[in-house]
Short mmCIF file of C-alpha atoms in Angstrom, two decimals:
data_model
loop_
_atom_site.label_atom_id
_atom_site.label_comp_id
_atom_site.label_asym_id
_atom_site.label_seq_id
_atom_site.Cartn_x
_atom_site.Cartn_y
_atom_site.Cartn_z
CA MET A 1 -44.83 0.29 28.84
CA GLY A 2 -48.24 -1.14 29.64
CA ASP A 3 -51.60 0.10 30.88
CA HIS A 4 -52.08 -0.50 34.59
CA ARG A 5 -55.62 0.12 35.71
CA ALA A 6 -57.55 -0.63 38.87
CA THR A 7 -61.32 -0.24 39.08
CA ALA A 8 -63.38 -0.27 42.27
CA LYS A 9 -66.80 0.50 43.68
CA VAL A 10 -66.48 3.55 45.95
CA ARG A 11 -68.31 6.39 47.57
CA VAL A 12 -66.77 9.76 46.65
CA ASN A 13 -67.52 12.37 49.29
CA GLY A 14 -70.53 10.22 50.17
CA ALA A 15 -71.88 9.69 46.64
CA PRO A 16 -71.83 6.14 45.12
CA ALA A 17 -69.49 5.88 42.15
CA GLU A 18 -67.18 3.66 40.15
CA ALA A 19 -63.56 4.82 40.15
CA THR A 20 -60.61 3.88 37.95
CA LEU A 21 -56.97 4.51 38.80
CA PHE A 22 -54.71 4.60 35.74
CA CYS A 23 -50.90 4.53 35.87
CA ALA A 24 -48.81 4.32 32.70
CA ASP A 25 -45.99 2.50 34.51
CA PRO A 26 -45.96 0.46 37.70
CA PRO A 27 -45.00 2.43 40.81
CA GLY A 28 -41.26 2.39 41.38
CA ALA A 29 -40.39 1.79 37.72
CA ASP A 30 -36.81 2.69 36.90
CA ASP A 31 -37.70 5.24 34.24
CA GLY A 32 -39.80 7.20 36.71
CA GLY A 33 -42.43 8.04 34.12
CA GLY A 34 -45.48 6.65 35.86
CA GLY A 35 -46.66 9.77 37.63
CA GLU A 36 -46.99 12.13 34.71
CA GLY A 37 -49.70 10.17 32.97
CA ALA A 38 -51.42 8.88 36.13
CA GLU A 39 -55.10 9.74 36.48
CA LEU A 40 -57.94 9.07 38.85
CA ARG A 41 -61.36 8.96 37.15
CA TRP A 42 -64.84 8.38 38.50
CA ARG A 43 -68.48 8.67 37.50
CA CYS A 44 -71.27 8.92 40.02
CA ALA A 45 -73.97 6.23 39.98
CA GLY A 46 -76.79 6.72 37.47
CA GLY A 47 -74.50 7.76 34.60
CA ALA A 48 -76.10 11.17 34.11
CA ALA A 49 -73.22 13.15 35.60
CA ALA A 50 -70.05 13.84 33.63
CA GLU A 51 -66.99 11.73 34.30
CA ARG A 52 -64.55 13.39 36.68
CA VAL A 53 -60.78 13.22 36.35
CA LEU A 54 -57.82 14.18 38.52
CA SER A 55 -54.33 14.19 37.07
CA LEU A 56 -51.95 13.09 39.81
CA ASP A 57 -49.26 15.41 38.43
CA ALA A 58 -51.37 18.48 37.63
CA ASP A 59 -54.07 18.34 40.33
CA VAL A 60 -52.93 16.34 43.37
CA LEU A 61 -50.93 17.54 46.35
CA GLY A 62 -50.85 14.30 48.31
CA VAL A 63 -52.79 11.22 49.39
CA GLU A 64 -53.33 9.27 52.60
CA ALA A 65 -55.26 6.20 53.75
CA ARG A 66 -57.62 6.39 56.72
CA GLY A 67 -59.03 2.95 57.33
CA LYS A 68 -61.14 2.06 54.30
CA GLU A 69 -60.97 5.65 53.01
CA VAL A 70 -58.44 7.15 50.60
CA VAL A 71 -58.16 10.92 51.00
CA VAL A 72 -56.88 12.65 47.87
CA LYS A 73 -55.67 16.17 48.68
CA ALA A 74 -56.16 18.16 45.51
CA PHE A 75 -55.48 21.64 44.19
CA VAL A 76 -57.88 22.13 41.28
CA LEU A 77 -59.42 24.74 39.06
CA PRO A 78 -62.99 25.62 40.16
CA ALA A 79 -64.65 24.17 37.05
CA ASP A 80 -67.86 23.30 38.88
CA ALA A 81 -66.80 23.25 42.53
CA ALA A 82 -65.75 19.63 42.04
CA ALA A 83 -63.05 18.10 39.85
CA ARG A 84 -62.37 19.10 36.27
CA SER A 85 -64.33 17.36 33.56
CA VAL A 86 -62.54 15.24 30.97
CA SER A 87 -62.81 18.05 28.41
CA CYS A 88 -61.18 20.51 30.80
CA ALA A 89 -58.44 18.03 31.69
CA ALA A 90 -57.05 18.22 28.17
CA GLY A 91 -56.16 21.85 28.83
CA ALA A 92 -54.13 21.20 31.98
CA GLY A 93 -51.37 23.74 32.37
CA LYS A 94 -52.99 26.25 30.02
CA GLY A 95 -53.73 28.66 32.81
CA GLY A 96 -57.41 28.01 33.37
CA GLY A 97 -58.55 31.28 31.84
CA GLY A 98 -57.25 33.27 34.80
CA ARG A 99 -59.09 31.23 37.41
CA ARG A 100 -57.36 30.39 40.67
CA ARG A 101 -57.02 26.85 41.89
CA ARG A 102 -58.62 25.77 45.17
CA ARG A 103 -57.72 23.28 47.85
CA ARG A 104 -60.21 20.40 47.97
CA ASP A 105 -60.17 16.94 49.54
CA TYR A 106 -61.82 13.99 47.79
CA VAL A 107 -62.64 11.10 50.11
CA PHE A 108 -62.88 7.72 48.35
CA GLU A 109 -64.53 5.14 50.61
CA MET A 110 -63.57 1.73 49.23
CA ALA A 111 -66.34 -0.86 49.19
CA ALA A 112 -63.67 -3.62 49.34
CA GLY A 113 -62.37 -2.35 52.68
CA GLU A 114 -59.07 -1.29 54.24
CA ASP A 115 -56.74 -3.49 52.18
CA ALA A 116 -58.06 -2.00 48.96
CA ALA A 117 -57.69 1.52 50.37
CA ALA A 118 -54.07 0.82 51.39
CA ALA A 119 -53.28 -0.63 47.94
CA TRP A 120 -54.75 2.37 46.09
CA CYS A 121 -52.99 4.80 48.42
CA ASP A 122 -49.63 3.05 47.91
CA ARG A 123 -50.09 3.07 44.16
CA MET A 124 -50.91 6.78 44.03
CA ARG A 125 -48.00 7.62 46.31
CA GLY A 126 -45.71 5.59 44.08
CA SER A 127 -46.88 7.56 41.06
CA LEU A 128 -46.35 10.87 42.87
CA ASP A 129 -42.89 9.76 44.04
CA SER A 130 -41.90 8.92 40.45
CA LEU A 131 -42.40 12.58 39.50
CA GLY A 132 -39.30 13.65 41.43
CA ARG A 133 -41.17 16.00 43.72
CA PRO A 134 -39.18 17.61 46.56
CA LYS A 135 -39.60 16.02 49.98
CA ARG A 136 -37.38 18.30 52.10
CA LEU A 137 -37.28 22.07 51.60
CA PHE A 138 -35.46 24.88 53.35
CA ILE A 139 -37.64 27.99 53.34
CA LEU A 140 -36.42 31.56 53.86
CA VAL A 141 -39.17 34.02 54.79
CA ASN A 142 -38.51 37.76 54.61
CA PRO A 143 -40.78 39.38 57.23
CA PHE A 144 -39.81 42.90 56.12
CA GLY A 145 -40.51 42.76 52.36
CA GLY A 146 -43.38 44.61 50.69
CA LYS A 147 -46.07 45.39 53.24
CA LYS A 148 -44.33 43.18 55.83
CA CYS A 149 -46.78 40.30 55.36
CA GLY A 150 -44.26 37.54 54.60
CA LYS A 151 -44.77 35.61 57.85
CA LYS A 152 -48.56 35.92 57.63
CA ILE A 153 -48.57 34.71 54.01
CA TYR A 154 -46.38 31.77 54.97
CA GLU A 155 -48.66 30.65 57.83
CA ALA A 156 -51.97 31.19 56.01
CA GLU A 157 -51.25 30.18 52.41
CA ILE A 158 -47.89 28.44 52.05
CA LYS A 159 -47.45 26.12 55.03
CA PRO A 160 -50.86 24.39 54.62
CA LEU A 161 -50.10 23.45 51.00
CA PHE A 162 -46.70 21.99 51.87
CA GLU A 163 -48.30 20.04 54.74
CA ALA A 164 -51.00 18.66 52.43
CA ALA A 165 -48.27 17.55 50.02
CA GLY A 166 -46.31 15.84 52.78
CA VAL A 167 -43.26 18.05 52.27
CA ASN A 168 -40.93 18.33 55.26
CA VAL A 169 -40.04 22.02 55.62
CA THR A 170 -37.49 23.91 57.68
CA MET A 171 -38.43 27.59 57.89
CA GLN A 172 -36.14 30.45 58.85
CA GLU A 173 -36.93 34.16 58.87
CA THR A 174 -34.35 36.59 57.57
CA ARG A 175 -33.34 39.16 60.16
CA TYR A 176 -31.46 41.78 58.14
CA GLN A 177 -30.30 42.65 54.63
CA GLY A 178 -27.67 40.12 53.56
CA HIS A 179 -28.84 37.44 56.01
CA ALA A 180 -30.15 35.13 53.26
CA ARG A 181 -26.78 35.35 51.53
CA GLU A 182 -25.01 34.32 54.72
CA VAL A 183 -27.38 31.40 55.25
CA ALA A 184 -27.04 30.15 51.66
CA SER A 185 -23.25 30.36 51.81
CA SER A 186 -23.04 27.93 54.75
CA LEU A 187 -26.24 25.84 54.61
CA ASP A 188 -25.84 22.04 54.60
CA LEU A 189 -27.49 21.53 51.22
CA ALA A 190 -27.28 17.72 51.45
CA ARG A 191 -30.19 17.86 53.90
CA TYR A 192 -32.58 19.46 51.40
CA ASP A 193 -34.02 18.94 47.94
CA GLY A 194 -34.43 22.67 47.34
CA ILE A 195 -34.48 26.20 48.75
CA VAL A 196 -37.61 28.36 48.73
CA CYS A 197 -37.61 32.16 48.97
CA VAL A 198 -40.77 33.75 50.40
CA SER A 199 -40.12 37.39 49.62
CA GLY A 200 -39.82 39.83 46.79
CA ASP A 201 -36.88 39.21 44.48
CA GLY A 202 -34.30 40.32 47.04
CA VAL A 203 -33.97 37.05 48.94
CA LEU A 204 -33.60 35.07 45.70
CA VAL A 205 -30.73 37.33 44.64
CA GLU A 206 -29.05 36.91 48.03
CA VAL A 207 -29.42 33.11 47.88
CA VAL A 208 -27.81 32.91 44.42
CA ASN A 209 -24.95 35.17 45.52
CA GLY A 210 -24.48 33.13 48.71
CA ILE A 211 -24.36 29.86 46.80
CA LEU A 212 -21.85 31.18 44.27
CA GLN A 213 -19.45 32.33 46.98
CA ARG A 214 -19.21 28.79 48.39
CA MET A 215 -16.14 26.64 47.84
CA ASP A 216 -18.46 23.87 46.56
CA TRP A 217 -20.39 26.22 44.29
CA GLU A 218 -20.28 23.85 41.30
CA GLU A 219 -22.45 21.32 43.16
CA ALA A 220 -24.33 23.85 45.28
CA ILE A 221 -25.67 25.83 42.29
CA LYS A 222 -27.45 22.68 41.07
CA ILE A 223 -29.96 22.83 43.94
CA PRO A 224 -33.38 24.00 42.69
CA ILE A 225 -34.61 27.33 44.03
CA GLY A 226 -38.27 28.26 44.36
CA VAL A 227 -39.82 31.71 44.70
CA VAL A 228 -43.14 32.62 46.31
CA PRO A 229 -44.16 36.28 45.84
CA ALA A 230 -44.40 38.16 49.13
CA GLY A 231 -42.67 41.47 48.45
CA THR A 232 -42.87 44.65 46.40
CA GLY A 233 -41.06 43.49 43.27
CA ASN A 234 -41.95 39.91 42.33
CA GLY A 235 -40.52 39.75 38.84
CA MET A 236 -39.15 36.21 38.94
CA ALA A 237 -42.35 34.65 40.31
CA LYS A 238 -44.42 36.54 37.73
CA SER A 239 -42.07 35.53 34.90
CA LEU A 240 -42.16 31.85 35.83
CA LEU A 241 -45.94 31.66 36.21
CA HIS A 242 -46.64 33.75 33.12
CA SER A 243 -44.34 31.59 30.99
CA ALA A 244 -46.63 28.63 31.71
CA SER A 245 -49.85 30.70 31.31
CA GLU A 246 -50.53 30.18 35.01
CA THR A 247 -52.38 32.76 37.08
CA TYR A 248 -50.03 34.84 39.21
CA SER A 249 -50.78 33.99 42.85
CA VAL A 250 -49.09 32.73 46.00
CA PRO A 251 -50.81 29.29 45.92
CA ASN A 252 -49.91 28.72 42.26
CA ALA A 253 -46.28 29.57 42.99
CA VAL A 254 -46.26 27.09 45.88
CA PHE A 255 -47.90 24.37 43.78
CA ALA A 256 -45.24 24.84 41.10
CA ILE A 257 -42.61 24.09 43.75
CA ILE A 258 -44.52 21.07 45.07
CA ARG A 259 -44.82 19.58 41.57
CA GLY A 260 -41.05 19.81 41.26
CA HIS A 261 -40.72 20.81 37.61
CA ARG A 262 -37.48 22.67 36.89
CA GLN A 263 -36.24 25.41 34.60
CA SER A 264 -32.63 26.43 33.90
CA LEU A 265 -31.81 30.09 34.53
CA ASP A 266 -29.04 32.32 33.17
CA VAL A 267 -26.96 34.12 35.78
CA CYS A 268 -25.20 37.39 34.99
CA THR A 269 -21.82 38.23 36.50
CA ILE A 270 -21.29 41.94 37.16
CA VAL A 271 -17.63 42.90 37.55
CA GLN A 272 -15.64 46.01 38.40
CA GLY A 273 -11.99 45.15 39.02
CA ARG A 274 -11.86 42.70 41.92
CA LYS A 275 -15.46 43.41 42.87
CA LYS A 276 -18.24 41.20 41.55
CA PHE A 277 -21.94 40.60 42.04
CA PHE A 278 -24.32 38.06 40.54
CA SER A 279 -27.64 39.07 39.01
CA VAL A 280 -30.67 37.01 38.00
CA LEU A 281 -33.15 39.77 37.12
CA ASN A 282 -31.89 43.07 35.78
CA MET A 283 -29.50 46.00 35.92
CA THR A 284 -30.81 49.54 35.49
CA TRP A 285 -29.30 53.00 35.26
CA GLY A 286 -31.13 56.27 34.78
CA LEU A 287 -34.89 56.67 35.05
CA VAL A 288 -35.82 53.14 36.15
CA ALA A 289 -33.03 52.94 38.72
CA ASP A 290 -33.97 56.33 40.14
CA ILE A 291 -37.61 55.27 40.44
CA ASP A 292 -36.76 51.95 42.07
CA ILE A 293 -34.22 53.17 44.62
CA GLU A 294 -35.44 56.69 45.40
CA SER A 295 -39.03 55.47 45.92
CA GLU A 296 -37.88 53.38 48.90
CA LYS A 297 -39.16 56.15 51.16
CA TYR A 298 -42.67 55.30 49.95
CA ARG A 299 -42.40 51.55 50.60
CA TRP A 300 -45.54 51.74 52.76
CA MET A 301 -47.52 52.28 49.53
CA GLY A 302 -46.64 48.78 48.28
CA SER A 303 -46.20 48.42 44.51
CA ALA A 304 -48.11 51.71 43.99
CA ARG A 305 -44.93 53.49 45.04
CA PHE A 306 -43.45 52.84 41.59
CA ASP A 307 -46.37 54.44 39.74
CA PHE A 308 -46.37 57.48 42.03
CA TYR A 309 -42.65 58.13 41.87
CA ALA A 310 -42.52 57.49 38.11
CA LEU A 311 -44.78 60.54 37.68
CA VAL A 312 -42.51 62.58 39.92
CA ARG A 313 -39.41 61.63 37.95
CA ILE A 314 -40.99 62.19 34.52
CA MET A 315 -42.14 65.67 35.53
CA ASN A 316 -38.56 66.40 36.59
CA LEU A 317 -36.84 64.32 33.93
CA ARG A 318 -33.13 63.58 34.20
CA LYS A 319 -30.62 62.63 31.51
CA TYR A 320 -27.17 61.22 32.14
CA TYR A 321 -23.94 61.42 30.21
CA GLY A 322 -22.18 58.13 29.68
CA SER A 323 -21.65 55.29 27.22
CA ILE A 324 -22.20 51.59 26.84
CA GLN A 325 -20.33 48.95 24.91
CA ILE A 326 -22.12 45.78 23.90
CA VAL A 327 -21.44 42.43 22.30
CA PRO A 328 -24.72 41.98 20.39
CA ALA A 329 -26.45 38.66 19.90
CA PRO A 330 -26.64 37.29 16.34
CA GLY A 331 -29.01 39.43 14.31
CA TYR A 332 -28.36 42.61 16.30
CA GLU A 333 -24.91 43.49 14.95
CA ALA A 334 -26.18 46.64 13.22
CA TYR A 335 -26.77 48.44 16.52
CA GLY A 336 -24.17 50.95 17.70
CA ASP A 337 -20.81 51.96 16.29
CA VAL A 338 -17.91 49.58 15.79
CA VAL A 339 -15.38 49.72 18.62
CA LYS A 340 -11.88 49.88 17.15
CA GLN A 341 -10.18 48.66 20.30
CA ALA A 342 -11.90 46.98 23.24
CA GLU A 343 -10.15 45.76 26.36
CA ASN A 344 -10.95 42.31 27.68
CA CYS A 345 -12.28 42.47 31.19
CA THR A 346 -10.80 39.62 33.21
CA ILE A 347 -12.49 38.49 36.38
CA GLU A 348 -10.02 38.45 39.23
CA CYS A 349 -10.20 36.35 42.38
CA GLN A 350 -11.56 38.11 45.41
CA GLU A 351 -9.43 38.23 48.51
CA GLN A 352 -10.64 37.86 52.07
CA ASN A 353 -8.24 38.19 55.00
CA GLY A 354 -5.35 38.14 52.55
CA LYS A 355 -6.36 34.81 50.97
CA SER A 356 -7.78 34.16 47.52
CA VAL A 357 -11.38 32.95 47.63
CA CYS A 358 -11.98 30.03 45.26
CA SER A 359 -15.64 30.74 44.67
CA TYR A 360 -17.37 31.14 41.32
CA ARG A 361 -15.37 33.57 39.20
CA GLY A 362 -17.86 34.13 36.41
CA PRO A 363 -18.16 32.77 32.88
CA SER A 364 -14.87 31.92 31.18
CA VAL A 365 -15.41 33.80 27.93
CA GLU A 366 -13.46 36.47 26.09
CA PHE A 367 -14.76 38.55 23.21
CA GLN A 368 -12.76 39.80 20.23
CA GLY A 369 -12.46 43.53 19.76
CA SER A 370 -14.36 43.31 16.47
CA GLU A 371 -17.42 41.95 18.27
CA TRP A 372 -17.99 45.09 20.35
CA ARG A 373 -20.30 47.99 19.49
CA SER A 374 -20.74 51.28 21.35
CA LEU A 375 -23.63 53.65 22.04
CA ASP A 376 -23.07 57.10 23.53
CA GLY A 377 -25.41 59.16 25.68
CA PRO A 378 -26.95 61.19 27.03
CA PHE A 379 -29.37 58.51 28.20
CA VAL A 380 -32.77 58.71 29.86
CA SER A 381 -32.67 55.05 30.85
CA ILE A 382 -30.74 51.81 30.34
CA TRP A 383 -32.47 48.61 31.45
CA ILE A 384 -30.78 45.22 31.05
CA ASN A 385 -33.08 42.24 31.69
CA ASN A 386 -32.61 38.52 32.26
CA VAL A 387 -36.34 37.62 32.54
CA PRO A 388 -39.49 39.17 30.99
CA TRP A 389 -41.12 40.68 34.08
CA ALA A 390 -39.42 43.23 36.35
CA ALA A 391 -42.42 43.26 38.71
CA GLU A 392 -45.86 41.70 38.74
CA SER A 393 -47.28 44.52 36.58
CA ILE A 394 -44.20 45.46 34.52
CA MET A 395 -43.21 43.37 31.49
CA ALA A 396 -39.89 45.10 30.91
CA ALA A 397 -38.49 42.72 28.28
CA PRO A 398 -41.17 40.70 26.46
CA GLY A 399 -38.57 38.82 24.41
CA ALA A 400 -36.42 37.70 27.35
CA LYS A 401 -35.87 33.96 27.90
CA PHE A 402 -34.76 32.18 31.06
CA SER A 403 -31.80 30.36 29.57
CA ASP A 404 -30.96 31.63 26.09
CA GLY A 405 -27.54 33.01 27.06
CA TYR A 406 -28.53 36.62 26.28
CA MET A 407 -29.65 39.73 28.13
CA ASP A 408 -32.40 41.95 26.74
CA ALA A 409 -31.43 45.64 26.65
CA VAL A 410 -34.09 48.38 26.72
CA ILE A 411 -32.44 51.72 25.95
CA VAL A 412 -34.00 55.21 25.86
CA ARG A 413 -31.71 58.06 24.83
CA ASP A 414 -34.21 60.83 24.22
CA CYS A 415 -37.95 61.02 24.63
CA PRO A 416 -40.50 63.83 25.20
CA LYS A 417 -42.15 63.68 28.61
CA ALA A 418 -45.63 62.96 27.22
CA ASP A 419 -44.33 60.06 25.14
CA LEU A 420 -42.32 58.78 28.08
CA LEU A 421 -45.43 58.69 30.23
CA ALA A 422 -47.22 56.76 27.47
CA LEU A 423 -44.30 54.31 27.38
CA LEU A 424 -44.58 53.61 31.09
CA MET A 425 -48.31 52.96 30.73
CA LYS A 426 -47.57 50.31 28.07
CA MET A 427 -45.21 48.32 30.26
CA GLY A 428 -48.05 46.14 31.51
CA ASP A 429 -48.02 44.17 28.25
CA GLY A 430 -44.53 44.91 26.97
CA SER A 431 -45.69 47.01 24.01
CA HIS A 432 -43.44 49.90 25.08
CA VAL A 433 -40.54 48.24 23.26
CA LYS A 434 -42.23 49.00 19.91
CA SER A 435 -41.83 52.75 20.44
CA PRO A 436 -39.44 54.61 18.10
CA TYR A 437 -37.87 56.09 21.23
CA VAL A 438 -36.85 52.65 22.51
CA THR A 439 -33.87 50.61 21.33
CA TYR A 440 -34.51 46.96 22.15
CA LEU A 441 -31.87 44.32 21.47
CA LYS A 442 -30.28 41.17 22.85
CA VAL A 443 -26.67 41.23 24.02
CA ARG A 444 -24.13 38.66 25.18
CA CYS A 445 -22.08 41.11 27.20
CA LEU A 446 -22.43 44.76 28.20
CA ARG A 447 -20.03 47.33 29.63
CA LEU A 448 -21.50 50.46 31.23
CA SER A 449 -19.48 53.65 31.78
CA PRO A 450 -21.86 55.88 33.78
CA GLY A 451 -21.53 59.66 33.75
CA GLN A 452 -22.94 62.70 35.45
CA LEU A 453 -26.36 64.30 35.27
CA VAL A 454 -26.72 66.55 32.21
CA GLU A 455 -28.70 69.10 34.20
CA ASN A 456 -26.23 69.08 37.11
CA PRO A 457 -22.65 67.93 36.41
CA LYS A 458 -21.96 67.66 40.13
CA ARG A 459 -24.51 64.89 40.53
CA GLY A 460 -24.18 61.26 39.42
CA GLY A 461 -26.74 58.51 39.03
CA ILE A 462 -27.62 55.16 40.59
CA ILE A 463 -26.79 51.71 39.25
CA ASP A 464 -29.46 49.29 40.44
CA VAL A 465 -29.05 45.52 40.23
CA ASP A 466 -32.03 43.31 41.11
CA GLY A 467 -33.58 46.03 43.24
CA GLU A 468 -30.45 47.00 45.18
CA ALA A 469 -28.16 49.97 44.53
CA ILE A 470 -24.65 48.64 43.85
CA ALA A 471 -23.14 52.02 42.90
CA ARG A 472 -24.21 55.63 43.48
CA GLY A 473 -22.77 58.83 42.11
CA GLU A 474 -22.03 62.04 43.94
CA GLY A 475 -25.13 63.67 45.41
CA THR A 476 -27.21 60.47 45.64
CA TYR A 477 -27.70 58.98 49.09
CA GLY A 478 -24.30 60.28 50.13
CA LYS A 479 -24.52 58.90 53.66
CA ASN A 480 -24.76 55.31 52.36
CA GLN A 481 -22.15 55.61 49.62
CA LYS A 482 -19.45 53.67 51.48
CA GLN A 483 -21.75 50.64 51.72
CA ASP A 484 -22.07 50.22 47.95
CA VAL A 485 -20.68 47.09 46.34
CA MET A 486 -19.01 49.04 43.52
CA GLY A 487 -17.88 52.55 42.66
CA TYR A 488 -19.71 54.96 40.36
CA GLY A 489 -17.74 56.10 37.32
CA PRO A 490 -15.40 53.21 36.44
CA SER A 491 -16.90 50.85 33.86
CA ILE A 492 -18.98 47.89 35.04
CA GLN A 493 -19.20 44.76 32.89
CA MET A 494 -22.13 42.34 32.79
CA THR A 495 -21.64 38.88 31.24
CA VAL A 496 -24.09 35.97 30.94
CA HIS A 497 -23.45 32.40 32.08
CA ARG A 498 -26.08 30.37 30.28
CA ALA A 499 -28.31 28.03 32.35
CA LEU A 500 -26.12 28.19 35.45
CA ALA A 501 -28.90 28.07 38.09
CA THR A 502 -32.08 25.99 38.41
CA MET A 503 -35.54 27.23 39.37
CA TYR A 504 -38.71 25.39 40.35
CA CYS A 505 -41.34 26.30 37.76
CA PRO A 506 -44.82 25.34 36.52
CA LYS A 507 -44.78 22.66 33.85
#
């Protein structure tokens, strides 16, 4: 590997300067490593000003030649309304102290003329191409999520960034619940480098479920999926950005997709007999599920609906009979009571029109009876998490990892109302898990047997997976009960498949 530099006299946005383009490897090198270390540096004439630097990987969307000009389309931190200084460049990817990046074009007028401009442009494009950035994306926009601003966010904030990066996009709006799942189950994935979900977390969940019901799921699940927050619950987008110390924002989420960095993601298979559902975020039962699902009537309030309805539910606190069985992760074996005999839950093939569907059946793992532990209720809340953030302001499971092969369980069996309110107020930084009223542990597998409301034995609860009710007990949304994916009462098992899916993420 050698140093490949080119230096030229230029005018940068009209100011005379000397610029240097550095690439660690020649464009088109087989190892593809040239783009990551590529930089564009310049110092304005006179030498008094600080040297400027743009990292092609961390700061540049795209580049084009216009005659003797090279236009570098950048997305940079507002260090001084220009490019970052050399000292700031060393902290690339650290989050910028909460500052938001801005779109800015840098026009380099080459003193040597059009040939020099074309050569520099080709070299920068070659470096960008070596990064493995996506060139063709299929984008699903949910126009109904959150405050119904998905289409407006796409046109104003998302589309311009993809255009500046030269990404060819195909956009489709979702028309009804389940539409994204239908699209993902039949989409010609060979035409695209990735799928992008502009929504809350709901469209992402539908896309994963649609992909895993395909006959070619083993290849299909390898396609990277991006998320841009445009809904009420944006837990995945928040988790991905926060993990890289990036500011949570729509543009930063889009830039993470443009850069093309990838992160493996665990997928949880939820099974009840022949019925199954795939989860990438969380499963809740009790207080959190009641808040999430029953607050739907206040959707017009945006994310404030959760805070409002949490107060309502705490003032009228519910507890539910039931039990859970867990296979704890190493180091958590002391939790719960030993289960003397545990049945293995086998995942059966689904049938459609009398024929077995050869889609993804779930992880092929069986646990020994001695590995199981049990915890009995009543319970205030059970919250099983795959990623740290459940929403942009709720760090439900601070210890959760994207692809560690475990779920993080947050369990509350009994808690005074005042302490419970204090717990909810600490969810912004995850410190609620330190409470003596909270049991926090990692599990490999979990089996939930939900029961009735302690205060009213005729009423059941709600099992909520990734923001959607998959099972509801008697007395809860009775008119919609037939539409639920699973029944309330029989045990539901949740098992992790480590690193099954792939997400676009910040570096």
